[in-house]
Amino acid sequence: MSQPEPALPADAAPSLTVWYGRIPVDGNRWIDHRWEIVGLELDAAAPQASADGQRVPRASPPLHLHGDEAEGYLLNLTASEPSLFVLVRTAEDDGNPAEAGPPRIAAISASFHEAARWIDGGETVERLPLPATWAEAIEAYARSRLKPPEEKRPKRRYAEAGDKHERPGH
């Protein structure tokens, strides 16, 4: 019988909005701007882009916790700056280079290990501060799923195995 999955606090879990700012780039003949994350907002009710298009919100998929990532969550929470890791994809990554605008949020995680796998796979990962209201729930989840390290049996050498029979050539 499995335990029910602890969820993030109901007031924080449903919506997470990442704000992108359009930052001008001077002295570059190929691009005139770049998109940079300028904020994070919890529970934004239908956020609207700024009238001049300089600030654009991007909704994030929900944060899903996985039991096999417990060690990665705890490693993140004990760091000097606990973080949310945001996997972002540009229009070019999606095969649509003509579409202008900020990158979309493909996934989020609170696990150091999962973020490292994304980076090793060539993905673009941004780091944002972990909302304080989420840290306690993530820690409780991770501690309830953390498996103790497996005890390794020492390897037995031939002489220690108790083989007392004569073997030719040994």
Tab-separated table of C-alpha atoms in Angstrom:
chain	number	residue	atom	x	y	z
A	1	MET	CA	0.000	0.000	0.000
A	2	SER	CA	1.567	3.290	-1.084
A	3	GLN	CA	1.391	6.560	0.767
A	4	PRO	CA	-0.470	9.443	-0.836
A	5	GLU	CA	1.817	11.860	-2.654
A	6	PRO	CA	2.325	15.093	-0.707
A	7	ALA	CA	1.526	18.038	-2.941
A	8	LEU	CA	2.892	21.528	-3.023
A	9	PRO	CA	0.766	23.977	-1.067
A	10	ALA	CA	-2.520	24.535	-2.895
A	11	ASP	CA	-2.003	28.279	-2.923
A	12	ALA	CA	1.361	27.954	-4.741
A	13	ALA	CA	1.185	24.883	-6.952
A	14	PRO	CA	-1.373	25.755	-9.648
A	15	SER	CA	0.318	28.577	-11.486
A	16	LEU	CA	3.822	29.792	-12.000
A	17	THR	CA	4.543	32.557	-14.484
A	18	VAL	CA	8.020	33.361	-15.761
A	19	TRP	CA	8.462	36.930	-17.048
A	20	TYR	CA	10.801	37.619	-19.949
A	21	GLY	CA	12.200	41.044	-20.732
A	22	ARG	CA	13.304	42.162	-24.179
A	23	ILE	CA	16.855	43.439	-23.678
A	24	PRO	CA	18.404	45.568	-26.454
A	25	VAL	CA	21.755	44.372	-27.812
A	26	ASP	CA	24.083	47.050	-29.145
A	27	GLY	CA	27.020	46.423	-31.443
A	28	ASN	CA	25.784	43.140	-32.883
A	29	ARG	CA	24.913	43.071	-36.564
A	30	TRP	CA	22.913	39.820	-36.356
A	31	ILE	CA	20.556	40.535	-33.463
A	32	ASP	CA	19.032	43.700	-32.039
A	33	HIS	CA	17.649	42.152	-28.808
A	34	ARG	CA	17.687	39.060	-26.600
A	35	TRP	CA	15.130	37.646	-24.179
A	36	GLU	CA	16.105	37.364	-20.530
A	37	ILE	CA	14.162	36.108	-17.513
A	38	VAL	CA	13.367	39.140	-15.380
A	39	GLY	CA	10.940	37.727	-12.825
A	40	LEU	CA	8.921	34.899	-11.388
A	41	GLU	CA	5.358	35.222	-10.187
A	42	LEU	CA	3.199	32.777	-8.268
A	43	ASP	CA	-0.535	32.665	-8.848
A	44	ALA	CA	-0.691	35.335	-11.510
A	45	ALA	CA	-4.296	35.557	-12.689
A	46	ALA	CA	-4.127	35.755	-16.501
A	47	PRO	CA	-0.983	37.912	-16.738
A	48	GLN	CA	-0.834	40.281	-19.699
A	49	ALA	CA	2.230	41.354	-21.650
A	50	SER	CA	3.240	44.970	-21.378
A	51	ALA	CA	1.722	47.262	-24.026
A	52	ASP	CA	5.123	47.915	-25.610
A	53	GLY	CA	5.996	44.174	-25.717
A	54	GLN	CA	9.091	44.653	-23.563
A	55	ARG	CA	7.814	42.294	-20.800
A	56	VAL	CA	6.149	39.037	-21.791
A	57	PRO	CA	4.775	36.348	-19.438
A	58	ARG	CA	5.230	32.649	-20.112
A	59	ALA	CA	3.157	30.122	-18.166
A	60	SER	CA	5.028	27.157	-16.805
A	61	PRO	CA	3.934	23.542	-16.692
A	62	PRO	CA	3.340	22.344	-13.115
A	63	LEU	CA	6.223	21.105	-11.005
A	64	HIS	CA	5.982	17.317	-10.744
A	65	LEU	CA	7.908	15.567	-7.992
A	66	HIS	CA	9.336	12.086	-8.554
A	67	GLY	CA	10.400	9.716	-5.778
A	68	ASP	CA	13.605	8.662	-7.528
A	69	GLU	CA	14.777	12.302	-7.569
A	70	ALA	CA	14.669	12.650	-3.740
A	71	GLU	CA	18.442	12.935	-3.391
A	72	GLY	CA	18.562	15.666	-6.076
A	73	TYR	CA	15.818	17.651	-4.305
A	74	LEU	CA	17.632	17.504	-0.957
A	75	LEU	CA	20.922	18.461	-2.587
A	76	ASN	CA	19.210	21.515	-4.078
A	77	LEU	CA	17.501	22.470	-0.800
A	78	THR	CA	20.775	22.349	1.157
A	79	ALA	CA	22.574	24.567	-1.373
A	80	SER	CA	23.274	28.197	-0.477
A	81	GLU	CA	20.625	29.298	-3.016
A	82	PRO	CA	17.867	26.682	-3.528
A	83	SER	CA	16.633	26.897	-7.103
A	84	LEU	CA	14.000	25.997	-9.623
A	85	PHE	CA	15.509	24.775	-12.868
A	86	VAL	CA	13.632	25.849	-15.973
A	87	LEU	CA	14.110	24.007	-19.263
A	88	VAL	CA	13.519	26.559	-22.021
A	89	ARG	CA	13.079	26.087	-25.752
A	90	THR	CA	13.281	28.788	-28.376
A	91	ALA	CA	11.220	28.885	-31.558
A	92	GLU	CA	14.355	27.751	-33.403
A	93	ASP	CA	14.628	24.710	-31.095
A	94	ASP	CA	11.033	23.850	-31.993
A	95	GLY	CA	11.796	24.129	-35.732
A	96	ASN	CA	9.924	27.412	-36.198
A	97	PRO	CA	12.617	30.121	-36.583
A	98	ALA	CA	10.223	32.661	-38.118
A	99	GLU	CA	8.214	32.934	-34.891
A	100	ALA	CA	9.434	35.842	-32.796
A	101	GLY	CA	9.098	36.088	-29.051
A	102	PRO	CA	10.585	34.786	-25.859
A	103	PRO	CA	11.385	31.112	-25.316
A	104	ARG	CA	8.688	28.800	-24.010
A	105	ILE	CA	8.972	26.906	-20.736
A	106	ALA	CA	9.159	23.185	-21.560
A	107	ALA	CA	9.586	21.850	-17.992
A	108	ILE	CA	10.612	22.811	-14.476
A	109	SER	CA	12.365	20.824	-11.780
A	110	ALA	CA	13.725	21.282	-8.275
A	111	SER	CA	16.276	18.459	-8.673
A	112	PHE	CA	19.970	19.136	-9.251
A	113	HIS	CA	20.313	15.730	-10.883
A	114	GLU	CA	17.491	16.243	-13.374
A	115	ALA	CA	18.813	19.693	-14.340
A	116	ALA	CA	22.275	18.196	-14.868
A	117	ARG	CA	20.815	15.535	-17.185
A	118	TRP	CA	19.042	18.238	-19.198
A	119	ILE	CA	22.280	20.202	-19.555
A	120	ASP	CA	24.232	17.050	-20.474
A	121	GLY	CA	21.607	16.445	-23.173
A	122	GLY	CA	22.311	19.854	-24.715
A	123	GLU	CA	19.201	21.625	-23.406
A	124	THR	CA	19.077	25.240	-22.239
A	125	VAL	CA	18.400	25.479	-18.501
A	126	GLU	CA	17.759	28.680	-16.557
A	127	ARG	CA	17.969	28.917	-12.767
A	128	LEU	CA	15.411	30.811	-10.711
A	129	PRO	CA	15.132	31.164	-6.929
A	130	LEU	CA	12.963	28.469	-5.345
A	131	PRO	CA	9.776	30.009	-3.908
A	132	ALA	CA	9.972	29.789	-0.102
A	133	THR	CA	6.428	28.423	0.088
A	134	TRP	CA	7.533	25.379	-1.944
A	135	ALA	CA	10.766	24.490	-0.132
A	136	GLU	CA	9.168	22.921	2.945
A	137	ALA	CA	6.776	20.737	0.918
A	138	ILE	CA	9.572	19.592	-1.421
A	139	GLU	CA	11.795	18.739	1.545
A	140	ALA	CA	9.047	16.712	3.244
A	141	TYR	CA	8.389	14.847	-0.013
A	142	ALA	CA	12.086	14.134	-0.593
A	143	ARG	CA	12.739	12.933	2.957
A	144	SER	CA	9.760	10.570	2.781
A	145	ARG	CA	11.104	9.056	-0.478
A	146	LEU	CA	14.834	8.990	0.264
A	147	LYS	CA	16.201	5.464	0.211
A	148	PRO	CA	19.035	4.570	2.572
A	149	PRO	CA	22.244	3.630	0.791
A	150	GLU	CA	22.539	-0.052	-0.014
A	151	GLU	CA	25.093	-1.981	1.985
A	152	LYS	CA	27.659	-3.507	-0.298
A	153	ARG	CA	28.954	-6.922	0.563
A	154	PRO	CA	32.716	-7.135	0.473
A	155	LYS	CA	34.062	-9.065	-2.467
A	156	ARG	CA	35.384	-12.410	-1.422
A	157	ARG	CA	38.732	-13.398	-2.682
A	158	TYR	CA	39.423	-16.919	-3.847
A	159	ALA	CA	41.542	-17.779	-0.807
A	160	GLU	CA	38.899	-16.406	1.546
A	161	ALA	CA	36.116	-18.367	-0.101
A	162	GLY	CA	37.043	-21.483	1.821
A	163	ASP	CA	37.840	-23.578	-1.214
A	164	LYS	CA	40.134	-26.131	0.352
A	165	HIS	CA	40.313	-28.423	-2.657
A	166	GLU	CA	43.517	-28.751	-4.557
A	167	ARG	CA	43.264	-27.171	-7.976
A	168	PRO	CA	45.823	-27.974	-10.634
A	169	GLY	CA	47.812	-24.952	-11.723
A	170	HIS	CA	46.988	-22.840	-8.649
